Amino acid sequence: MTADDQSRARYLYAVCRGLERSAIEDVTALDGQPLDAVCHQDLVAVVSTVPLEEFGEEALRRNLEDLAWLEETVRVHDEVIRAVSNRAPTAPMRLATICFDDAAVRARLREWYVDLTHVLDRIEGCAEWSVKVVAEAAEPGPEDPTSAEVLNGADYLRRKKVEAERRAARDSSVAEAASRIHDALVLLAKASRILPAQDPRLSGHRGTMVLNAAYLVPDEEQEAFAALVARLCTGDDRVVVDSRGPWPPYSFAMLEPR
Amino acid sequence: MTSAAPAKRDLAPVALVDLLDRLLGTGVVVAGDVVVSLAGVDLVEIRLQLLVTSIRAEMAERRRAATR
């Protein structure tokens, strides 16, 4: 695609190394378009054509707030990433990475060549695992808080203090459980990232998420990693561990800021 | 440098909330050309972060409605 067409642009899904063209032949991209490859040396940018009336700056501002549009776009983006990351080392791009044309894509590959090579070296032969540790919702205290009004002031304060101490002990014990799990998993991972805890209203978990981590696990360690997670899950009733994977290395493809 | 074709993995599905964390989250994935030529990366990235907040609120609302 060249810059002649002002109404369309290139959506950049991922940069791969040594991707064979056959890997993208049967994948339907956004807007029902086929995937294309833009190459620079051994790097292959996986792109498709999108209309600017949907992916231009103004349109993106509008569309990113449309949950149905966002969900569909995220899903297609993910399908493309999965298709190629099964076939070659793949650095996924952020959602809605738009270039004007193939020349702009190639310019990016040139500009980022060294960084992209480092990223691809890091993630090659690895997959991402998500591990979330959730503390069960606190047991309601023995005392009914509505009975507080029948206490005198000193008793009320004393009870508040006991409750606060109990809560603090519980929090630190849960944090200790989470860091024990993280410390163990890190040993089998090539890299790890701690992500912000998720809102239970979104993830649907019960209780408090005390760890939302991503681990970059070498293929040969996948089984050991899964087994370790399973072992860490049992024998600790303070927390519930939710482990998912293998995933494309979404959390490990960022370029270091310069 | 072309590596031998890696073994195919059976990648597991990723939940929407986890994808949003990774695809819109702060600095998690490669910050792209994102409409660079149109607006400048910073503007777009800041907007994405702001958007995540409102999107999450909307998702939470929808989930609540679904479980009612």
CSV table of C-alpha atoms in Angstrom, one decimal:
chain,number,residue,atom,x,y,z
A,1,MET,CA,0.0,0.0,0.0
A,2,THR,CA,1.3,3.4,-0.9
A,3,ALA,CA,0.5,6.9,0.5
A,4,ASP,CA,-1.6,7.7,-2.6
A,5,ASP,CA,-4.7,6.5,-0.9
A,6,GLN,CA,-5.6,9.1,1.7
A,7,SER,CA,-8.6,7.2,3.0
A,8,ARG,CA,-6.8,4.1,4.2
A,9,ALA,CA,-3.9,3.2,6.5
A,10,ARG,CA,-1.9,0.3,7.8
A,11,TYR,CA,-2.8,-1.3,11.1
A,12,LEU,CA,0.3,-2.9,12.7
A,13,TYR,CA,-0.4,-6.0,14.8
A,14,ALA,CA,3.1,-7.4,15.5
A,15,VAL,CA,6.7,-7.6,14.5
A,16,CYS,CA,8.0,-11.1,14.0
A,17,ARG,CA,11.4,-12.5,13.0
A,18,GLY,CA,11.6,-14.9,10.1
A,19,LEU,CA,7.9,-15.3,9.7
A,20,GLU,CA,6.9,-17.3,6.6
A,21,ARG,CA,4.2,-15.8,4.5
A,22,SER,CA,2.1,-19.0,4.7
A,23,ALA,CA,1.6,-18.2,8.4
A,24,ILE,CA,-0.6,-15.2,7.6
A,25,GLU,CA,-2.4,-16.5,4.5
A,26,ASP,CA,-5.6,-17.8,6.0
A,27,VAL,CA,-6.0,-15.2,8.8
A,28,THR,CA,-8.8,-12.7,8.4
A,29,ALA,CA,-7.8,-9.3,9.8
A,30,LEU,CA,-9.8,-6.2,10.8
A,31,ASP,CA,-12.5,-5.1,8.5
A,32,GLY,CA,-12.4,-8.5,6.8
A,33,GLN,CA,-9.1,-7.7,5.1
A,34,PRO,CA,-6.2,-10.1,4.5
A,35,LEU,CA,-2.9,-9.8,6.4
A,36,ASP,CA,0.2,-8.5,4.7
A,37,ALA,CA,3.8,-8.6,5.6
A,38,VAL,CA,6.2,-5.6,5.4
A,39,CYS,CA,9.8,-6.7,5.7
A,40,HIS,CA,13.0,-5.0,6.7
A,41,GLN,CA,16.0,-7.4,6.9
A,42,ASP,CA,14.9,-10.3,9.0
A,43,LEU,CA,12.0,-8.5,10.6
A,44,VAL,CA,8.4,-8.9,9.4
A,45,ALA,CA,5.7,-6.4,10.3
A,46,VAL,CA,2.3,-8.0,10.2
A,47,VAL,CA,-0.2,-5.5,8.9
A,48,SER,CA,-3.6,-5.1,7.3
A,49,THR,CA,-5.4,-2.2,5.6
A,50,VAL,CA,-7.9,-0.3,7.6
A,51,PRO,CA,-10.1,2.7,6.7
A,52,LEU,CA,-9.1,6.0,8.3
A,53,GLU,CA,-12.8,6.8,8.7
A,54,GLU,CA,-12.7,4.1,11.4
A,55,PHE,CA,-9.1,4.2,12.5
A,56,GLY,CA,-8.1,7.8,12.0
A,57,GLU,CA,-7.4,10.0,15.1
A,58,GLU,CA,-10.9,11.4,15.4
A,59,ALA,CA,-12.6,8.1,14.7
A,60,LEU,CA,-10.3,6.2,17.2
A,61,ARG,CA,-11.2,8.7,19.9
A,62,ARG,CA,-14.8,7.9,19.4
A,63,ASN,CA,-14.5,4.2,18.7
A,64,LEU,CA,-12.2,3.4,21.7
A,65,GLU,CA,-15.1,4.5,23.9
A,66,ASP,CA,-17.5,2.1,22.2
A,67,LEU,CA,-17.1,-1.1,24.2
A,68,ALA,CA,-18.5,-3.3,21.4
A,69,TRP,CA,-16.1,-1.8,18.9
A,70,LEU,CA,-13.2,-2.1,21.3
A,71,GLU,CA,-14.0,-5.7,22.2
A,72,GLU,CA,-14.2,-6.8,18.6
A,73,THR,CA,-11.0,-5.0,17.7
A,74,VAL,CA,-9.2,-6.5,20.7
A,75,ARG,CA,-10.4,-9.9,19.7
A,76,VAL,CA,-9.3,-9.7,16.1
A,77,HIS,CA,-5.9,-8.2,17.2
A,78,ASP,CA,-5.5,-11.1,19.6
A,79,GLU,CA,-6.4,-13.7,16.9
A,80,VAL,CA,-3.8,-12.3,14.6
A,81,ILE,CA,-1.2,-12.3,17.4
A,82,ARG,CA,-2.0,-15.9,18.3
A,83,ALA,CA,-1.8,-17.0,14.7
A,84,VAL,CA,1.7,-15.6,14.1
A,85,SER,CA,3.2,-16.2,17.6
A,86,ASN,CA,2.6,-19.8,17.0
A,87,ARG,CA,4.9,-19.7,14.0
A,88,ALA,CA,7.7,-17.2,14.8
A,89,PRO,CA,9.1,-15.1,17.6
A,90,THR,CA,6.5,-12.3,17.9
A,91,ALA,CA,6.5,-8.9,19.5
A,92,PRO,CA,2.8,-7.8,19.8
A,93,MET,CA,2.1,-4.2,19.3
A,94,ARG,CA,-0.3,-2.0,21.3
A,95,LEU,CA,-3.8,-1.8,20.2
A,96,ALA,CA,-4.5,0.6,17.3
A,97,THR,CA,-1.0,1.1,16.1
A,98,ILE,CA,-1.6,2.9,12.8
A,99,CYS,CA,0.9,3.8,10.1
A,100,PHE,CA,0.0,5.8,7.0
A,101,ASP,CA,1.5,3.3,4.6
A,102,ASP,CA,4.1,0.6,4.1
A,103,ALA,CA,6.9,3.1,3.9
A,104,ALA,CA,6.0,4.4,7.4
A,105,VAL,CA,5.9,0.8,8.7
A,106,ARG,CA,9.3,0.1,7.2
A,107,ALA,CA,10.7,3.3,8.7
A,108,ARG,CA,9.5,2.1,12.1
A,109,LEU,CA,11.2,-1.2,11.6
A,110,ARG,CA,14.4,0.6,10.6
A,111,GLU,CA,14.2,3.0,13.6
A,112,TRP,CA,13.4,0.2,16.1
A,113,TYR,CA,15.6,-2.5,14.6
A,114,VAL,CA,18.0,-2.9,17.5
A,115,ASP,CA,15.3,-2.6,20.2
A,116,LEU,CA,13.0,-5.0,18.4
A,117,THR,CA,15.8,-7.5,18.0
A,118,HIS,CA,16.4,-7.3,21.7
A,119,VAL,CA,12.7,-7.9,22.4
A,120,LEU,CA,12.6,-10.8,20.0
A,121,ASP,CA,15.7,-12.4,21.5
A,122,ARG,CA,14.0,-12.1,24.9
A,123,ILE,CA,10.7,-13.7,24.0
A,124,GLU,CA,11.9,-16.3,21.5
A,125,GLY,CA,11.0,-19.8,22.7
A,126,CYS,CA,9.0,-18.4,25.6
A,127,ALA,CA,5.3,-17.9,26.4
A,128,GLU,CA,3.6,-15.7,28.9
A,129,TRP,CA,1.8,-17.1,32.0
A,130,SER,CA,-0.6,-15.0,34.0
A,131,VAL,CA,-0.7,-15.8,37.8
A,132,LYS,CA,-3.2,-14.0,40.0
A,133,VAL,CA,-3.3,-14.4,43.7
A,134,VAL,CA,-6.6,-13.5,45.4
A,135,ALA,CA,-7.2,-13.3,49.2
A,136,GLU,CA,-10.5,-14.8,50.1
A,137,ALA,CA,-13.0,-12.2,51.3
A,138,ALA,CA,-12.5,-11.5,55.0
A,139,GLU,CA,-14.7,-13.5,57.3
A,140,PRO,CA,-17.1,-11.2,59.0
A,141,GLY,CA,-16.0,-10.5,62.6
A,142,PRO,CA,-17.8,-12.2,65.5
A,143,GLU,CA,-19.3,-9.0,66.5
A,144,ASP,CA,-22.2,-7.4,64.6
A,145,PRO,CA,-21.1,-3.8,63.9
A,146,THR,CA,-24.7,-2.6,64.4
A,147,SER,CA,-24.4,-3.6,68.0
A,148,ALA,CA,-21.7,-0.9,68.4
A,149,GLU,CA,-24.2,1.6,69.7
A,150,VAL,CA,-24.9,-0.4,72.8
A,151,LEU,CA,-21.2,-0.3,73.8
A,152,ASN,CA,-19.8,2.5,75.9
A,153,GLY,CA,-17.0,4.6,74.3
A,154,ALA,CA,-14.0,2.8,75.8
A,155,ASP,CA,-15.3,-0.7,74.8
A,156,TYR,CA,-16.1,0.6,71.3
A,157,LEU,CA,-12.5,1.9,70.9
A,158,ARG,CA,-11.0,-1.2,72.3
A,159,ARG,CA,-13.0,-3.3,69.9
A,160,LYS,CA,-12.0,-1.1,66.9
A,161,LYS,CA,-8.4,-1.6,67.9
A,162,VAL,CA,-8.7,-5.4,68.1
A,163,GLU,CA,-10.4,-5.4,64.7
A,164,ALA,CA,-7.7,-3.2,63.2
A,165,GLU,CA,-4.9,-5.4,64.5
A,166,ARG,CA,-6.7,-8.5,63.2
A,167,ARG,CA,-7.0,-6.9,59.8
A,168,ALA,CA,-3.4,-5.8,59.7
A,169,ALA,CA,-2.2,-9.3,60.7
A,170,ARG,CA,-4.3,-10.8,58.0
A,171,ASP,CA,-3.2,-8.4,55.3
A,172,SER,CA,0.5,-9.0,56.1
A,173,SER,CA,0.0,-12.7,56.1
A,174,VAL,CA,-1.7,-12.5,52.7
A,175,ALA,CA,1.0,-10.3,51.3
A,176,GLU,CA,3.6,-12.7,52.6
A,177,ALA,CA,1.8,-15.6,50.9
A,178,ALA,CA,1.7,-13.6,47.6
A,179,SER,CA,5.4,-12.8,47.7
A,180,ARG,CA,6.3,-16.4,48.6
A,181,ILE,CA,4.4,-17.5,45.4
A,182,HIS,CA,6.0,-14.8,43.3
A,183,ASP,CA,9.5,-15.5,44.6
A,184,ALA,CA,9.1,-19.2,43.7
A,185,LEU,CA,7.7,-18.6,40.2
A,186,VAL,CA,10.4,-16.0,39.3
A,187,LEU,CA,13.0,-18.7,39.6
A,188,LEU,CA,11.5,-20.6,36.7
A,189,ALA,CA,10.8,-17.5,34.6
A,190,LYS,CA,13.0,-15.6,32.2
A,191,ALA,CA,11.3,-12.4,33.2
A,192,SER,CA,8.4,-11.2,35.2
A,193,ARG,CA,6.1,-8.2,35.4
A,194,ILE,CA,3.8,-7.1,38.2
A,195,LEU,CA,0.6,-5.6,36.7
A,196,PRO,CA,-1.9,-3.5,38.6
A,197,ALA,CA,-4.5,-5.6,40.5
A,198,GLN,CA,-7.7,-6.0,38.7
A,199,ASP,CA,-11.1,-4.7,39.8
A,200,PRO,CA,-13.2,-7.7,41.0
A,201,ARG,CA,-16.2,-6.2,39.1
A,202,LEU,CA,-14.3,-6.8,35.9
A,203,SER,CA,-12.4,-10.0,36.5
A,204,GLY,CA,-15.3,-11.6,38.5
A,205,HIS,CA,-13.0,-12.8,41.3
A,206,ARG,CA,-14.1,-12.8,44.9
A,207,GLY,CA,-11.9,-11.2,47.5
A,208,THR,CA,-8.9,-9.0,47.1
A,209,MET,CA,-6.4,-9.5,44.3
A,210,VAL,CA,-3.0,-9.3,46.0
A,211,LEU,CA,-0.9,-10.3,43.0
A,212,ASN,CA,-1.5,-9.9,39.3
A,213,ALA,CA,1.7,-11.0,37.7
A,214,ALA,CA,2.9,-12.1,34.3
A,215,TYR,CA,5.8,-14.5,33.8
A,216,LEU,CA,7.8,-15.2,30.7
A,217,VAL,CA,8.4,-18.9,30.8
A,218,PRO,CA,10.8,-20.8,28.4
A,219,ASP,CA,9.0,-23.6,26.5
A,220,GLU,CA,11.1,-26.2,28.2
A,221,GLU,CA,10.0,-25.0,31.6
A,222,GLN,CA,6.3,-24.8,30.9
A,223,GLU,CA,5.4,-28.1,32.6
A,224,ALA,CA,7.6,-27.4,35.6
A,225,PHE,CA,6.0,-24.0,35.9
A,226,ALA,CA,2.5,-25.4,35.8
A,227,ALA,CA,3.4,-28.0,38.3
A,228,LEU,CA,5.0,-25.4,40.6
A,229,VAL,CA,1.9,-23.3,40.4
A,230,ALA,CA,-0.3,-26.3,41.3
A,231,ARG,CA,1.9,-27.1,44.2
A,232,LEU,CA,1.9,-23.5,45.5
A,233,CYS,CA,-1.9,-23.5,45.1
A,234,THR,CA,-2.4,-26.3,47.6
A,235,GLY,CA,-1.4,-26.0,51.2
A,236,ASP,CA,-2.2,-22.3,51.6
A,237,ASP,CA,-5.8,-21.6,52.5
A,238,ARG,CA,-5.3,-17.8,52.8
A,239,VAL,CA,-5.2,-17.3,49.1
A,240,VAL,CA,-6.5,-18.7,45.8
A,241,VAL,CA,-4.1,-18.8,42.9
A,242,ASP,CA,-5.5,-18.4,39.3
A,243,SER,CA,-3.0,-19.3,36.6
A,244,ARG,CA,-3.5,-19.0,32.9
A,245,GLY,CA,-1.3,-19.7,29.9
A,246,PRO,CA,0.5,-20.2,27.8
A,247,TRP,CA,-0.2,-16.8,26.2
A,248,PRO,CA,1.5,-14.8,23.5
A,249,PRO,CA,4.2,-12.7,25.3
A,250,TYR,CA,2.0,-9.6,25.5
A,251,SER,CA,3.6,-8.3,28.7
A,252,PHE,CA,7.2,-8.7,27.5
A,253,ALA,CA,7.4,-7.0,24.2
A,254,MET,CA,7.7,-3.4,25.2
A,255,LEU,CA,10.6,-1.4,23.9
A,256,GLU,CA,12.7,0.2,26.6
A,257,PRO,CA,12.1,3.9,26.7
A,258,ARG,CA,15.1,5.9,25.4
B,1,MET,CA,19.2,-14.9,11.6
B,2,THR,CA,16.4,-17.3,11.0
B,3,SER,CA,15.7,-19.7,13.7
B,4,ALA,CA,14.3,-23.2,13.1
B,5,ALA,CA,10.5,-23.3,13.1
B,6,PRO,CA,9.6,-23.2,16.8
B,7,ALA,CA,7.4,-25.9,18.1
B,8,LYS,CA,3.7,-25.0,17.9
B,9,ARG,CA,2.2,-24.3,21.3
B,10,ASP,CA,-1.4,-24.6,22.2
B,11,LEU,CA,-2.0,-21.1,23.3
B,12,ALA,CA,-4.8,-20.7,25.8
B,13,PRO,CA,-7.5,-18.0,25.4
B,14,VAL,CA,-7.0,-14.7,27.0
B,15,ALA,CA,-9.9,-13.0,28.8
B,16,LEU,CA,-11.0,-9.6,27.6
B,17,VAL,CA,-10.0,-7.9,30.8
B,18,ASP,CA,-6.5,-9.4,30.6
B,19,LEU,CA,-6.2,-8.3,27.0
B,20,LEU,CA,-7.2,-4.8,27.8
B,21,ASP,CA,-4.6,-4.7,30.6
B,22,ARG,CA,-2.0,-5.7,28.2
B,23,LEU,CA,-3.1,-3.9,25.0
B,24,LEU,CA,-4.1,-0.6,26.5
B,25,GLY,CA,-2.2,-0.7,29.8
B,26,THR,CA,0.6,1.7,30.6
B,27,GLY,CA,3.7,0.8,28.7
B,28,VAL,CA,3.1,-2.8,28.7
B,29,VAL,CA,3.3,-3.5,25.0
B,30,VAL,CA,5.4,-1.9,22.3
B,31,ALA,CA,4.3,1.7,22.1
B,32,GLY,CA,3.6,2.0,18.4
B,33,ASP,CA,3.5,4.4,15.7
B,34,VAL,CA,0.0,4.9,17.0
B,35,VAL,CA,-1.2,7.6,14.8
B,36,VAL,CA,2.2,9.2,15.4
B,37,SER,CA,2.0,10.9,12.1
B,38,LEU,CA,-1.4,12.2,13.0
B,39,ALA,CA,-1.2,13.3,16.6
B,40,GLY,CA,2.0,12.4,18.4
B,41,VAL,CA,2.5,9.3,20.6
B,42,ASP,CA,2.1,11.1,23.9
B,43,LEU,CA,-1.4,12.5,23.2
B,44,VAL,CA,-2.6,9.1,22.0
B,45,GLU,CA,-1.2,7.2,24.8
B,46,ILE,CA,-2.5,9.5,27.5
B,47,ARG,CA,-5.9,9.3,25.9
B,48,LEU,CA,-5.7,5.5,25.9
B,49,GLN,CA,-5.0,5.5,29.6
B,50,LEU,CA,-7.9,7.8,30.3
B,51,LEU,CA,-10.1,5.7,28.2
B,52,VAL,CA,-9.3,2.6,30.1
B,53,THR,CA,-10.9,4.0,33.1
B,54,SER,CA,-14.2,4.8,31.5
B,55,ILE,CA,-14.2,1.5,29.6
B,56,ARG,CA,-13.6,-0.4,32.8
B,57,ALA,CA,-16.5,1.3,34.5
B,58,GLU,CA,-18.7,0.4,31.6
B,59,MET,CA,-17.6,-3.2,31.6
B,60,ALA,CA,-18.2,-3.4,35.3
B,61,GLU,CA,-21.7,-2.1,34.7
B,62,ARG,CA,-22.4,-4.6,32.0
B,63,ARG,CA,-21.1,-7.5,34.1
B,64,ARG,CA,-23.4,-6.4,37.0
B,65,ALA,CA,-26.3,-6.3,34.6
B,66,ALA,CA,-25.5,-9.8,33.3
B,67,THR,CA,-25.3,-11.3,36.7
B,68,ARG,CA,-28.5,-9.7,37.9
